[in-house]
Amino acid sequence: MNNTLHADVLVIGFGKGGKVTAARMGEQGKRVVLVERSDHMYGGTCPNVGCVPTKALVHHSRKRRPDDTAQEWYERSVGQVQALTSLFRAGNYDGLNGMDTVTVVTGRATFTDPHTVTVGDGEDRLTITGDIILINTGSEPVIPDVPGLQASNYRVTSTDLIETSTLPKRLAIIGGGYLGLEFASIYQRFGSEVTLLEAAPRILGREDDDIAAAVHTILTDEGIAIVTGARVLEVTDGMSEATVTYEQDGTKLSLDVDAVLAATGRRPATAGLGLEAAGVRTTDRGAVEVDQYLRTSQPHIFALGDVNGGPQFTYVSLDDSRIVLDQLIGEKRRSTADRVAVPNTLFISPPLATVGLTEKLAHMAGRRVKIASQPVAEIIAMPRAYVVEETRGVMKFVLDADTDEILGAALLGVDAQELINTVALAMRHGIKAAELREAIYTHPSSTEAFNDVLGTIVRADQ
């Protein structure tokens, strides 16, 4: 005889959006069941294999001194990071499962009909029904279709890398997006010999040429070999290394490495969910199809986080929870259309943070623009960069030449991950560039840079 549970709200996946919604609904007295397939993923991708461990490794890699042995320092760092993620994981589990109204179930959930999932097999099989169901299963790495890569013993995912205590002496990274660049920066600083292979003519194809070039210079100056226009042809295993064969400008080249990281993106994790049985539609890219209120093709089922095909950021998943909660217990007004000026950060050293339109996109949108830009090393009002000995980078603002509206910004430099939030807030509330330029900031702080940069117009449309 099968065990059964009924939930007012059934949450599949322990990601940010799902856990926040589960906790809030539990506080409302609703019976909540949250199903997570792995006891290693309580709390979702971010605290376990994403934001927290990778940014912790960024921190530890920066602290390595010249006389620290690379392997020993790396092994120590990984141990400290794993202790941190274990603490967060336990806190996430206890925080939810400790509520009287919430039950956490570990196992893989599979829909059998629009209101029912099963977890486990045989005598351990659990049947769970839910009036409201949230799909919050996140995303998983994409392995490109390169001959030999999938089966290679030297292929690693980002999760594999941050969970092993052995530092690869030679690391090849396929893909020059955010993930690839972050890992290139981390592992080079730990002491790996890093080669990044990017198929496009340059890295950061969505950014303006000047910003991409500045990032390229910083990374190559640190010793990272960036090979653009590189089409990876094959990965071949040897006795103690892998050989990556690629083509560049019509020439076939090869590279011997100890590990190959495929950093070519992530896709929504929907395999095994049984979405067809639930009557839940997916998009051409495999994401769960949702409307602006995050409802799926079944009105009682919502999809939050990476699985719905939106921007793959923890803070977007958090905002997803606000939208769903507004539908469940609020005024039913909030939607994805409300999102304006959502920032993001590439955590290299120093970080690159961006928001809004690039110069290129602003012109494509027909805007008449003026560009305020200045190298960090030349920003007189920002002595903090010199105080912390990090003067690399550039700050760039895209402004409307007619209204002084801030259309976008790209901040490459110390504290950029914090500065961008001030810019985004200004954009959301219609604060003009002049107001940001003339504001009073604490000293010495990185925010003071706005006093100089926004007064440095390097070019303007006539």
Tab-separated table of C-alpha atoms in Angstrom:
chain	number	residue	atom	x	y	z
A	1	MET	CA	0.000	0.000	0.000
A	2	ASN	CA	1.408	3.369	-1.046
A	3	ASN	CA	1.955	6.202	1.397
A	4	THR	CA	0.132	9.397	0.528
A	5	LEU	CA	0.400	13.076	1.423
A	6	HIS	CA	-1.790	16.005	0.491
A	7	ALA	CA	-0.498	19.566	0.302
A	8	ASP	CA	-2.188	22.884	-0.117
A	9	VAL	CA	1.058	23.866	-1.834
A	10	LEU	CA	3.439	21.322	-3.358
A	11	VAL	CA	6.883	22.631	-4.278
A	12	ILE	CA	9.160	20.598	-6.544
A	13	GLY	CA	12.761	21.730	-6.085
A	14	PHE	CA	14.509	23.543	-3.235
A	15	GLY	CA	15.675	26.621	-5.143
A	16	LYS	CA	15.434	30.224	-3.976
A	17	GLY	CA	12.002	31.002	-5.376
A	18	GLY	CA	10.483	27.743	-4.197
A	19	LYS	CA	11.832	27.839	-0.665
A	20	VAL	CA	10.809	31.476	-0.106
A	21	THR	CA	7.284	30.747	-1.333
A	22	ALA	CA	7.114	27.551	0.724
A	23	ALA	CA	8.139	29.366	3.907
A	24	ARG	CA	5.689	32.209	3.368
A	25	MET	CA	2.793	29.873	2.633
A	26	GLY	CA	3.715	27.781	5.660
A	27	GLU	CA	3.594	30.921	7.782
A	28	GLN	CA	0.102	31.493	6.415
A	29	GLY	CA	-0.938	28.144	7.862
A	30	LYS	CA	-1.000	26.291	4.555
A	31	ARG	CA	0.105	22.678	4.441
A	32	VAL	CA	3.296	22.684	2.334
A	33	VAL	CA	5.304	19.747	0.987
A	34	LEU	CA	8.657	20.482	-0.660
A	35	VAL	CA	10.325	17.721	-2.684
A	36	GLU	CA	14.075	17.921	-3.380
A	37	ARG	CA	15.717	15.128	-5.332
A	38	SER	CA	19.146	15.427	-3.658
A	39	ASP	CA	20.114	15.865	-0.015
A	40	HIS	CA	23.109	17.785	-1.376
A	41	MET	CA	20.889	20.493	-2.849
A	42	TYR	CA	18.810	21.786	0.046
A	43	GLY	CA	18.606	25.498	-0.684
A	44	GLY	CA	19.112	25.085	-4.424
A	45	THR	CA	21.999	25.743	-6.794
A	46	CYS	CA	23.211	29.029	-5.297
A	47	PRO	CA	24.321	27.986	-1.792
A	48	ASN	CA	25.482	24.520	-2.835
A	49	VAL	CA	27.158	24.558	-6.242
A	50	GLY	CA	26.614	28.080	-7.582
A	51	CYS	CA	26.932	31.597	-6.200
A	52	VAL	CA	28.152	30.866	-2.683
A	53	PRO	CA	30.942	28.334	-3.360
A	54	THR	CA	32.178	30.028	-6.536
A	55	LYS	CA	32.303	33.489	-4.984
A	56	ALA	CA	33.923	32.003	-1.875
A	57	LEU	CA	36.580	30.518	-4.136
A	58	VAL	CA	37.058	33.932	-5.757
A	59	HIS	CA	37.731	35.285	-2.260
A	60	HIS	CA	40.139	32.507	-1.289
A	61	SER	CA	42.012	32.656	-4.607
A	62	ARG	CA	42.712	36.364	-4.032
A	63	LYS	CA	44.203	35.629	-0.611
A	64	ARG	CA	46.843	33.231	-1.919
A	65	ARG	CA	50.350	34.600	-1.336
A	66	PRO	CA	53.308	33.960	-3.673
A	67	ASP	CA	54.945	31.517	-1.256
A	68	ASP	CA	51.766	29.469	-0.695
A	69	THR	CA	51.932	26.106	-2.440
A	70	ALA	CA	49.179	26.080	-5.054
A	71	GLN	CA	47.811	22.602	-4.321
A	72	GLU	CA	47.908	23.016	-0.541
A	73	TRP	CA	46.231	26.417	-0.676
A	74	TYR	CA	43.560	25.135	-3.051
A	75	GLU	CA	42.853	22.043	-0.961
A	76	ARG	CA	42.537	24.179	2.154
A	77	SER	CA	40.253	26.635	0.364
A	78	VAL	CA	37.956	23.916	-0.977
A	79	GLY	CA	37.665	22.445	2.509
A	80	GLN	CA	36.636	25.800	3.935
A	81	VAL	CA	34.146	26.380	1.140
A	82	GLN	CA	32.609	22.926	1.605
A	83	ALA	CA	32.212	23.607	5.320
A	84	LEU	CA	30.424	26.841	4.438
A	85	THR	CA	28.060	25.205	1.954
A	86	SER	CA	27.300	22.402	4.431
A	87	LEU	CA	26.353	25.017	7.017
A	88	PHE	CA	24.063	26.791	4.569
A	89	ARG	CA	22.553	23.519	3.374
A	90	ALA	CA	21.703	22.410	6.909
A	91	GLY	CA	20.279	25.828	7.701
A	92	ASN	CA	18.026	25.733	4.643
A	93	TYR	CA	16.738	22.272	5.515
A	94	ASP	CA	16.150	22.997	9.178
A	95	GLY	CA	14.588	26.367	8.444
A	96	LEU	CA	11.825	24.784	6.374
A	97	ASN	CA	11.448	21.291	7.748
A	98	GLY	CA	11.417	22.731	11.262
A	99	MET	CA	8.131	24.512	10.538
A	100	ASP	CA	5.031	22.687	11.738
A	101	THR	CA	3.277	23.302	8.437
A	102	VAL	CA	6.128	22.294	6.092
A	103	THR	CA	7.477	18.834	5.227
A	104	VAL	CA	10.643	18.313	3.192
A	105	VAL	CA	10.751	15.083	1.185
A	106	THR	CA	13.982	13.896	-0.443
A	107	GLY	CA	13.597	12.107	-3.771
A	108	ARG	CA	12.728	12.631	-7.426
A	109	ALA	CA	9.181	13.815	-8.098
A	110	THR	CA	7.381	12.691	-11.248
A	111	PHE	CA	3.941	13.888	-12.293
A	112	THR	CA	1.273	11.240	-12.834
A	113	ASP	CA	-1.528	13.766	-13.427
A	114	PRO	CA	-1.959	17.550	-13.093
A	115	HIS	CA	-2.388	17.378	-9.310
A	116	THR	CA	-0.257	14.353	-8.374
A	117	VAL	CA	3.406	13.365	-8.208
A	118	THR	CA	5.098	10.206	-7.015
A	119	VAL	CA	8.438	10.028	-5.228
A	120	GLY	CA	10.466	6.814	-4.946
A	121	ASP	CA	9.659	3.245	-5.970
A	122	GLY	CA	8.265	0.055	-4.512
A	123	GLU	CA	7.390	0.023	-0.832
A	124	ASP	CA	9.030	3.431	-0.384
A	125	ARG	CA	6.867	5.040	-3.029
A	126	LEU	CA	5.143	8.198	-1.842
A	127	THR	CA	2.180	9.761	-3.621
A	128	ILE	CA	1.712	13.495	-3.087
A	129	THR	CA	-1.236	15.538	-4.265
A	130	GLY	CA	-1.265	19.323	-4.355
A	131	ASP	CA	-3.896	21.987	-4.860
A	132	ILE	CA	-1.208	24.472	-5.952
A	133	ILE	CA	2.064	23.198	-7.424
A	134	LEU	CA	5.319	25.083	-7.932
A	135	ILE	CA	8.004	23.752	-10.281
A	136	ASN	CA	11.401	25.035	-9.097
A	137	THR	CA	13.887	22.468	-10.391
A	138	GLY	CA	16.498	24.901	-11.699
A	139	SER	CA	18.927	24.216	-14.523
A	140	GLU	CA	21.774	21.877	-15.398
A	141	PRO	CA	25.022	22.252	-17.392
A	142	VAL	CA	24.940	21.802	-21.159
A	143	ILE	CA	27.653	19.551	-22.573
A	144	PRO	CA	28.379	20.614	-26.166
A	145	ASP	CA	28.281	18.001	-28.908
A	146	VAL	CA	32.038	17.684	-29.309
A	147	PRO	CA	33.363	14.222	-30.239
A	148	GLY	CA	34.962	12.590	-27.212
A	149	LEU	CA	33.947	15.269	-24.722
A	150	GLN	CA	30.947	13.562	-23.144
A	151	ALA	CA	32.848	10.326	-22.516
A	152	SER	CA	36.150	11.906	-21.503
A	153	ASN	CA	37.482	11.005	-18.063
A	154	TYR	CA	38.943	14.490	-17.885
A	155	ARG	CA	35.707	16.367	-18.567
A	156	VAL	CA	34.396	18.261	-15.565
A	157	THR	CA	31.404	20.417	-14.831
A	158	SER	CA	31.587	23.526	-12.672
A	159	THR	CA	30.146	21.414	-9.834
A	160	ASP	CA	32.850	18.774	-10.261
A	161	LEU	CA	35.569	21.407	-10.106
A	162	ILE	CA	34.450	23.092	-6.913
A	163	GLU	CA	33.925	19.753	-5.162
A	164	THR	CA	37.355	18.262	-5.849
A	165	SER	CA	40.377	19.052	-3.719
A	166	THR	CA	42.873	18.460	-6.533
A	167	LEU	CA	43.899	21.578	-8.411
A	168	PRO	CA	44.243	20.901	-12.153
A	169	LYS	CA	47.683	22.027	-13.296
A	170	ARG	CA	46.404	22.674	-16.820
A	171	LEU	CA	42.745	23.571	-17.334
A	172	ALA	CA	40.974	24.057	-20.656
A	173	ILE	CA	37.670	25.933	-20.561
A	174	ILE	CA	35.301	25.658	-23.512
A	175	GLY	CA	33.170	28.808	-23.609
A	176	GLY	CA	33.920	32.449	-22.862
A	177	GLY	CA	30.663	33.474	-21.213
A	178	TYR	CA	30.180	34.447	-17.582
A	179	LEU	CA	30.754	30.954	-16.208
A	180	GLY	CA	33.868	30.351	-18.297
A	181	LEU	CA	35.429	33.701	-17.452
A	182	GLU	CA	34.709	33.400	-13.731
A	183	PHE	CA	36.299	29.962	-13.544
A	184	ALA	CA	39.242	31.080	-15.662
A	185	SER	CA	39.879	33.915	-13.212
A	186	ILE	CA	39.464	31.703	-10.125
A	187	TYR	CA	41.708	28.862	-11.247
A	188	GLN	CA	44.434	31.053	-12.700
A	189	ARG	CA	44.721	32.790	-9.345
A	190	PHE	CA	44.909	29.444	-7.581
A	191	GLY	CA	47.828	28.502	-9.837
A	192	SER	CA	46.349	26.559	-12.753
A	193	GLU	CA	47.551	27.147	-16.291
A	194	VAL	CA	44.268	28.188	-17.895
A	195	THR	CA	43.387	28.244	-21.584
A	196	LEU	CA	39.952	29.543	-22.549
A	197	LEU	CA	38.564	28.549	-25.955
A	198	GLU	CA	35.818	30.798	-27.315
A	199	ALA	CA	34.157	30.146	-30.680
A	200	ALA	CA	33.097	33.758	-31.230
A	201	PRO	CA	35.492	36.444	-32.518
A	202	ARG	CA	35.725	37.884	-28.993
A	203	ILE	CA	34.594	37.234	-25.444
A	204	LEU	CA	31.502	38.899	-23.964
A	205	GLY	CA	29.729	39.301	-27.265
A	206	ARG	CA	26.772	41.092	-25.665
A	207	GLU	CA	28.916	43.876	-24.239
A	208	ASP	CA	30.326	46.874	-26.079
A	209	ASP	CA	33.699	46.402	-27.746
A	210	ASP	CA	35.532	48.708	-25.336
A	211	ILE	CA	34.254	46.880	-22.236
A	212	ALA	CA	34.985	43.445	-23.690
A	213	ALA	CA	38.476	44.593	-24.660
A	214	ALA	CA	39.139	45.896	-21.140
A	215	VAL	CA	38.101	42.563	-19.619
A	216	HIS	CA	40.207	40.686	-22.178
A	217	THR	CA	43.270	42.762	-21.259
A	218	ILE	CA	42.822	42.234	-17.517
A	219	LEU	CA	42.479	38.463	-17.880
A	220	THR	CA	45.355	38.013	-20.321
A	221	ASP	CA	47.599	40.242	-18.201
A	222	GLU	CA	46.935	37.840	-15.333
A	223	GLY	CA	48.193	34.980	-17.471
A	224	ILE	CA	45.012	33.447	-18.863
A	225	ALA	CA	45.382	32.324	-22.474
A	226	ILE	CA	42.231	33.409	-24.334
A	227	VAL	CA	41.828	31.860	-27.767
A	228	THR	CA	38.960	33.404	-29.737
A	229	GLY	CA	37.549	32.102	-32.999
A	230	ALA	CA	38.341	28.614	-31.720
A	231	ARG	CA	36.108	25.760	-32.879
A	232	VAL	CA	36.694	22.717	-30.687
A	233	LEU	CA	36.845	19.608	-32.869
A	234	GLU	CA	37.609	16.743	-30.510
A	235	VAL	CA	38.688	15.690	-27.037
A	236	THR	CA	40.902	12.617	-26.816
A	237	ASP	CA	41.889	10.845	-23.603
A	238	GLY	CA	45.455	9.761	-23.002
A	239	MET	CA	47.017	7.849	-20.131
A	240	SER	CA	47.352	10.879	-17.847
A	241	GLU	CA	45.918	13.819	-19.792
A	242	ALA	CA	43.390	14.859	-22.392
A	243	THR	CA	44.131	16.437	-25.739
A	244	VAL	CA	41.774	19.139	-26.956
A	245	THR	CA	41.906	19.642	-30.710
A	246	TYR	CA	40.521	22.876	-32.108
A	247	GLU	CA	40.574	24.934	-35.288
A	248	GLN	CA	41.466	28.617	-35.485
A	249	ASP	CA	41.714	30.600	-38.721
A	250	GLY	CA	41.725	27.375	-40.703
A	251	THR	CA	44.609	25.878	-38.723
A	252	LYS	CA	44.196	22.760	-36.599
A	253	LEU	CA	45.814	23.063	-33.174
A	254	SER	CA	45.929	20.918	-30.045
A	255	LEU	CA	46.237	21.424	-26.315
A	256	ASP	CA	47.184	18.904	-23.614
A	257	VAL	CA	45.391	19.446	-20.292
A	258	ASP	CA	44.516	17.780	-16.992
A	259	ALA	CA	40.856	18.857	-17.024
A	260	VAL	CA	38.333	20.172	-19.536
A	261	LEU	CA	35.513	22.377	-18.284
A	262	ALA	CA	32.498	22.694	-20.559
A	263	ALA	CA	31.168	26.193	-19.803
A	264	THR	CA	28.717	26.585	-22.652
A	265	GLY	CA	25.608	27.385	-20.657
A	266	ARG	CA	22.866	25.719	-18.671
A	267	ARG	CA	19.423	24.421	-19.636
A	268	PRO	CA	16.196	24.055	-17.644
A	269	ALA	CA	16.138	20.836	-15.613
A	270	THR	CA	12.900	19.136	-16.660
A	271	ALA	CA	14.016	15.583	-17.490
A	272	GLY	CA	12.070	12.972	-15.556
A	273	LEU	CA	9.431	15.402	-14.271
A	274	GLY	CA	6.659	13.882	-16.379
A	275	LEU	CA	5.398	17.261	-17.535
A	276	GLU	CA	3.293	15.671	-20.276
A	277	ALA	CA	1.281	13.776	-17.673
A	278	ALA	CA	0.680	17.074	-15.910
A	279	GLY	CA	-0.385	18.816	-19.107
A	280	VAL	CA	2.391	21.389	-18.686
A	281	ARG	CA	3.774	22.792	-21.929
A	282	THR	CA	7.437	23.550	-22.581
A	283	THR	CA	9.100	25.994	-24.975
A	284	ASP	CA	11.293	25.127	-27.955
A	285	ARG	CA	14.315	25.510	-25.655
A	286	GLY	CA	12.947	23.068	-23.106
A	287	ALA	CA	11.869	25.578	-20.466
A	288	VAL	CA	8.518	25.363	-18.732
A	289	GLU	CA	6.248	27.784	-20.585
A	290	VAL	CA	4.851	30.524	-18.331
A	291	ASP	CA	2.907	33.752	-18.660
A	292	GLN	CA	3.891	37.048	-17.039
A	293	TYR	CA	2.460	35.804	-13.737
A	294	LEU	CA	4.563	32.614	-13.972
A	295	ARG	CA	1.518	30.394	-14.478
A	296	THR	CA	2.033	27.400	-16.725
A	297	SER	CA	-0.493	25.955	-19.160
A	298	GLN	CA	-2.155	24.548	-16.027
A	299	PRO	CA	-3.550	27.512	-14.011
A	300	HIS	CA	-2.754	25.889	-10.646
A	301	ILE	CA	0.876	25.147	-11.561
A	302	PHE	CA	3.590	27.819	-11.496
A	303	ALA	CA	7.249	27.648	-12.554
A	304	LEU	CA	9.933	29.666	-10.756
A	305	GLY	CA	13.635	30.201	-11.327
A	306	ASP	CA	15.863	28.850	-14.090
A	307	VAL	CA	13.350	26.190	-15.133
A	308	ASN	CA	11.000	28.824	-16.600
A	309	GLY	CA	13.601	30.059	-19.074
A	310	GLY	CA	14.096	33.505	-17.540
A	311	PRO	CA	17.425	35.060	-16.537
A	312	GLN	CA	19.457	32.501	-14.595
A	313	PHE	CA	20.094	34.508	-11.442
A	314	THR	CA	19.198	33.730	-7.840
A	315	TYR	CA	17.814	37.216	-7.322
A	316	VAL	CA	15.466	36.760	-10.285
A	317	SER	CA	14.234	33.519	-8.737
A	318	LEU	CA	13.617	35.487	-5.534
A	319	ASP	CA	11.568	38.004	-7.501
A	320	ASP	CA	9.685	35.089	-9.061
A	321	SER	CA	8.577	34.154	-5.555
A	322	ARG	CA	7.201	37.660	-5.032
A	323	ILE	CA	5.150	37.362	-8.212
A	324	VAL	CA	3.751	33.949	-7.257
A	325	LEU	CA	3.010	35.003	-3.680
A	326	ASP	CA	1.172	38.037	-5.019
A	327	GLN	CA	-0.958	35.669	-7.087
A	328	LEU	CA	-1.611	33.321	-4.177
A	329	ILE	CA	-2.144	35.705	-1.251
A	330	GLY	CA	-1.700	39.208	-2.634
A	331	GLU	CA	-3.371	41.664	-4.982
A	332	LYS	CA	-2.605	39.676	-8.162
A	333	ARG	CA	-0.956	42.666	-9.822
A	334	ARG	CA	2.762	41.950	-9.821
A	335	SER	CA	4.291	40.422	-12.976
A	336	THR	CA	7.541	39.957	-14.858
A	337	ALA	CA	6.620	43.075	-16.852
A	338	ASP	CA	7.390	45.095	-13.718
A	339	ARG	CA	11.086	44.267	-13.897
A	340	VAL	CA	13.154	47.274	-14.925
A	341	ALA	CA	16.917	47.782	-14.803
A	342	VAL	CA	17.853	44.342	-13.484
A	343	PRO	CA	21.640	44.326	-12.903
A	344	ASN	CA	24.096	41.462	-13.144
A	345	THR	CA	27.726	40.877	-12.241
A	346	LEU	CA	30.599	38.875	-13.681
A	347	PHE	CA	32.755	37.971	-10.675
A	348	ILE	CA	36.200	38.165	-12.161
A	349	SER	CA	38.863	40.276	-10.409
A	350	PRO	CA	37.927	43.103	-10.489
A	351	PRO	CA	34.243	42.413	-11.165
A	352	LEU	CA	32.242	43.619	-14.157
A	353	ALA	CA	28.713	44.744	-13.327
A	354	THR	CA	26.203	45.887	-15.919
A	355	VAL	CA	22.648	47.159	-16.131
A	356	GLY	CA	20.370	48.446	-18.875
A	357	LEU	CA	21.382	49.147	-22.452
A	358	THR	CA	24.840	48.947	-23.937
A	359	GLU	CA	25.932	51.761	-26.248
A	360	LYS	CA	25.332	49.454	-29.186
A	361	LEU	CA	21.782	48.546	-28.111
A	362	ALA	CA	20.922	52.163	-27.321
A	363	HIS	CA	21.808	53.153	-30.882
A	364	MET	CA	19.840	50.208	-32.260
A	365	ALA	CA	16.857	51.450	-30.238
A	366	GLY	CA	17.135	54.804	-32.012
A	367	ARG	CA	18.281	56.756	-28.966
A	368	ARG	CA	20.576	59.769	-29.272
A	369	VAL	CA	23.227	59.078	-26.688
A	370	LYS	CA	26.202	60.549	-24.918
A	371	ILE	CA	28.863	58.389	-23.308
A	372	ALA	CA	30.455	59.133	-19.950
A	373	SER	CA	33.491	56.955	-19.390
A	374	GLN	CA	36.736	56.958	-17.456
A	375	PRO	CA	39.446	54.434	-16.512
A	376	VAL	CA	39.314	53.626	-12.805
A	377	ALA	CA	42.967	54.627	-12.389
A	378	GLU	CA	42.111	58.171	-13.564
A	379	ILE	CA	39.073	58.773	-11.347
A	380	ILE	CA	40.416	61.416	-8.963
A	381	ALA	CA	37.361	61.313	-6.711
A	382	MET	CA	37.805	57.590	-6.057
A	383	PRO	CA	40.908	57.119	-3.884
A	384	ARG	CA	39.469	53.841	-2.588
A	385	ALA	CA	40.788	52.119	-5.721
A	386	TYR	CA	44.317	53.124	-4.723
A	387	VAL	CA	43.737	52.353	-1.042
A	388	VAL	CA	42.822	48.733	-1.806
A	389	GLU	CA	45.429	48.516	-4.604
A	390	GLU	CA	42.952	47.704	-7.362
A	391	THR	CA	43.018	50.444	-9.993
A	392	ARG	CA	42.282	48.297	-13.028
A	393	GLY	CA	39.096	48.707	-15.020
A	394	VAL	CA	36.812	51.308	-16.503
A	395	MET	CA	33.419	52.833	-15.707
A	396	LYS	CA	31.051	53.616	-18.538
A	397	PHE	CA	27.574	55.170	-18.611
A	398	VAL	CA	25.203	55.319	-21.574
A	399	LEU	CA	23.056	58.436	-21.243
A	400	ASP	CA	20.212	59.893	-23.273
A	401	ALA	CA	21.641	63.010	-24.893
A	402	ASP	CA	18.278	64.795	-24.807
A	403	THR	CA	16.924	63.921	-21.351
A	404	ASP	CA	20.041	63.000	-19.304
A	405	GLU	CA	18.313	59.685	-18.519
A	406	ILE	CA	20.626	56.836	-17.548
A	407	LEU	CA	20.088	54.167	-20.202
A	408	GLY	CA	22.734	51.736	-18.996
A	409	ALA	CA	26.083	51.276	-17.329
A	410	ALA	CA	29.061	48.930	-17.394
A	411	LEU	CA	31.254	49.165	-14.308
A	412	LEU	CA	34.511	47.216	-14.381
A	413	GLY	CA	36.393	47.811	-11.176
A	414	VAL	CA	36.587	47.424	-7.414
A	415	ASP	CA	33.180	47.185	-5.692
A	416	ALA	CA	31.351	47.156	-9.043
A	417	GLN	CA	28.975	44.474	-7.752
A	418	GLU	CA	27.759	46.978	-5.141
A	419	LEU	CA	27.904	50.155	-7.217
A	420	ILE	CA	25.644	48.715	-9.897
A	421	ASN	CA	22.771	48.401	-7.427
A	422	THR	CA	22.828	52.158	-6.829
A	423	VAL	CA	22.767	52.781	-10.579
A	424	ALA	CA	19.915	50.311	-11.088
A	425	LEU	CA	17.892	51.943	-8.319
A	426	ALA	CA	18.452	55.350	-9.894
A	427	MET	CA	17.291	54.041	-13.259
A	428	ARG	CA	14.163	52.450	-11.805
A	429	HIS	CA	13.139	55.721	-10.175
A	430	GLY	CA	13.997	58.052	-13.040
A	431	ILE	CA	16.930	59.746	-11.310
A	432	LYS	CA	18.922	61.626	-13.934
A	433	ALA	CA	22.664	61.394	-14.443
A	434	ALA	CA	23.181	64.935	-13.102
A	435	GLU	CA	21.535	64.005	-9.794
A	436	LEU	CA	23.752	60.968	-9.420
A	437	ARG	CA	26.786	63.076	-10.343
A	438	GLU	CA	26.027	65.833	-7.830
A	439	ALA	CA	25.028	63.584	-4.918
A	440	ILE	CA	26.979	63.495	-1.644
A	441	TYR	CA	28.767	60.196	-0.986
A	442	THR	CA	30.873	58.977	1.917
A	443	HIS	CA	34.650	59.235	1.615
A	444	PRO	CA	36.667	57.312	0.702
A	445	SER	CA	34.195	55.131	-1.131
A	446	SER	CA	33.804	53.678	-4.601
A	447	THR	CA	30.462	55.447	-5.045
A	448	GLU	CA	32.354	58.751	-5.223
A	449	ALA	CA	33.428	57.706	-8.694
A	450	PHE	CA	30.031	58.879	-9.963
A	451	ASN	CA	31.047	62.479	-9.142
A	452	ASP	CA	33.826	62.279	-11.743
A	453	VAL	CA	32.730	59.722	-14.295
A	454	LEU	CA	29.315	61.220	-14.995
A	455	GLY	CA	30.953	64.530	-15.758
A	456	THR	CA	33.415	62.998	-18.223
A	457	ILE	CA	31.601	62.903	-21.555
A	458	VAL	CA	33.890	61.211	-24.070
A	459	ARG	CA	31.534	61.309	-27.036
A	460	ALA	CA	27.992	62.350	-27.908
A	461	ASP	CA	25.665	61.976	-30.851
A	462	GLN	CA	25.019	65.178	-32.748
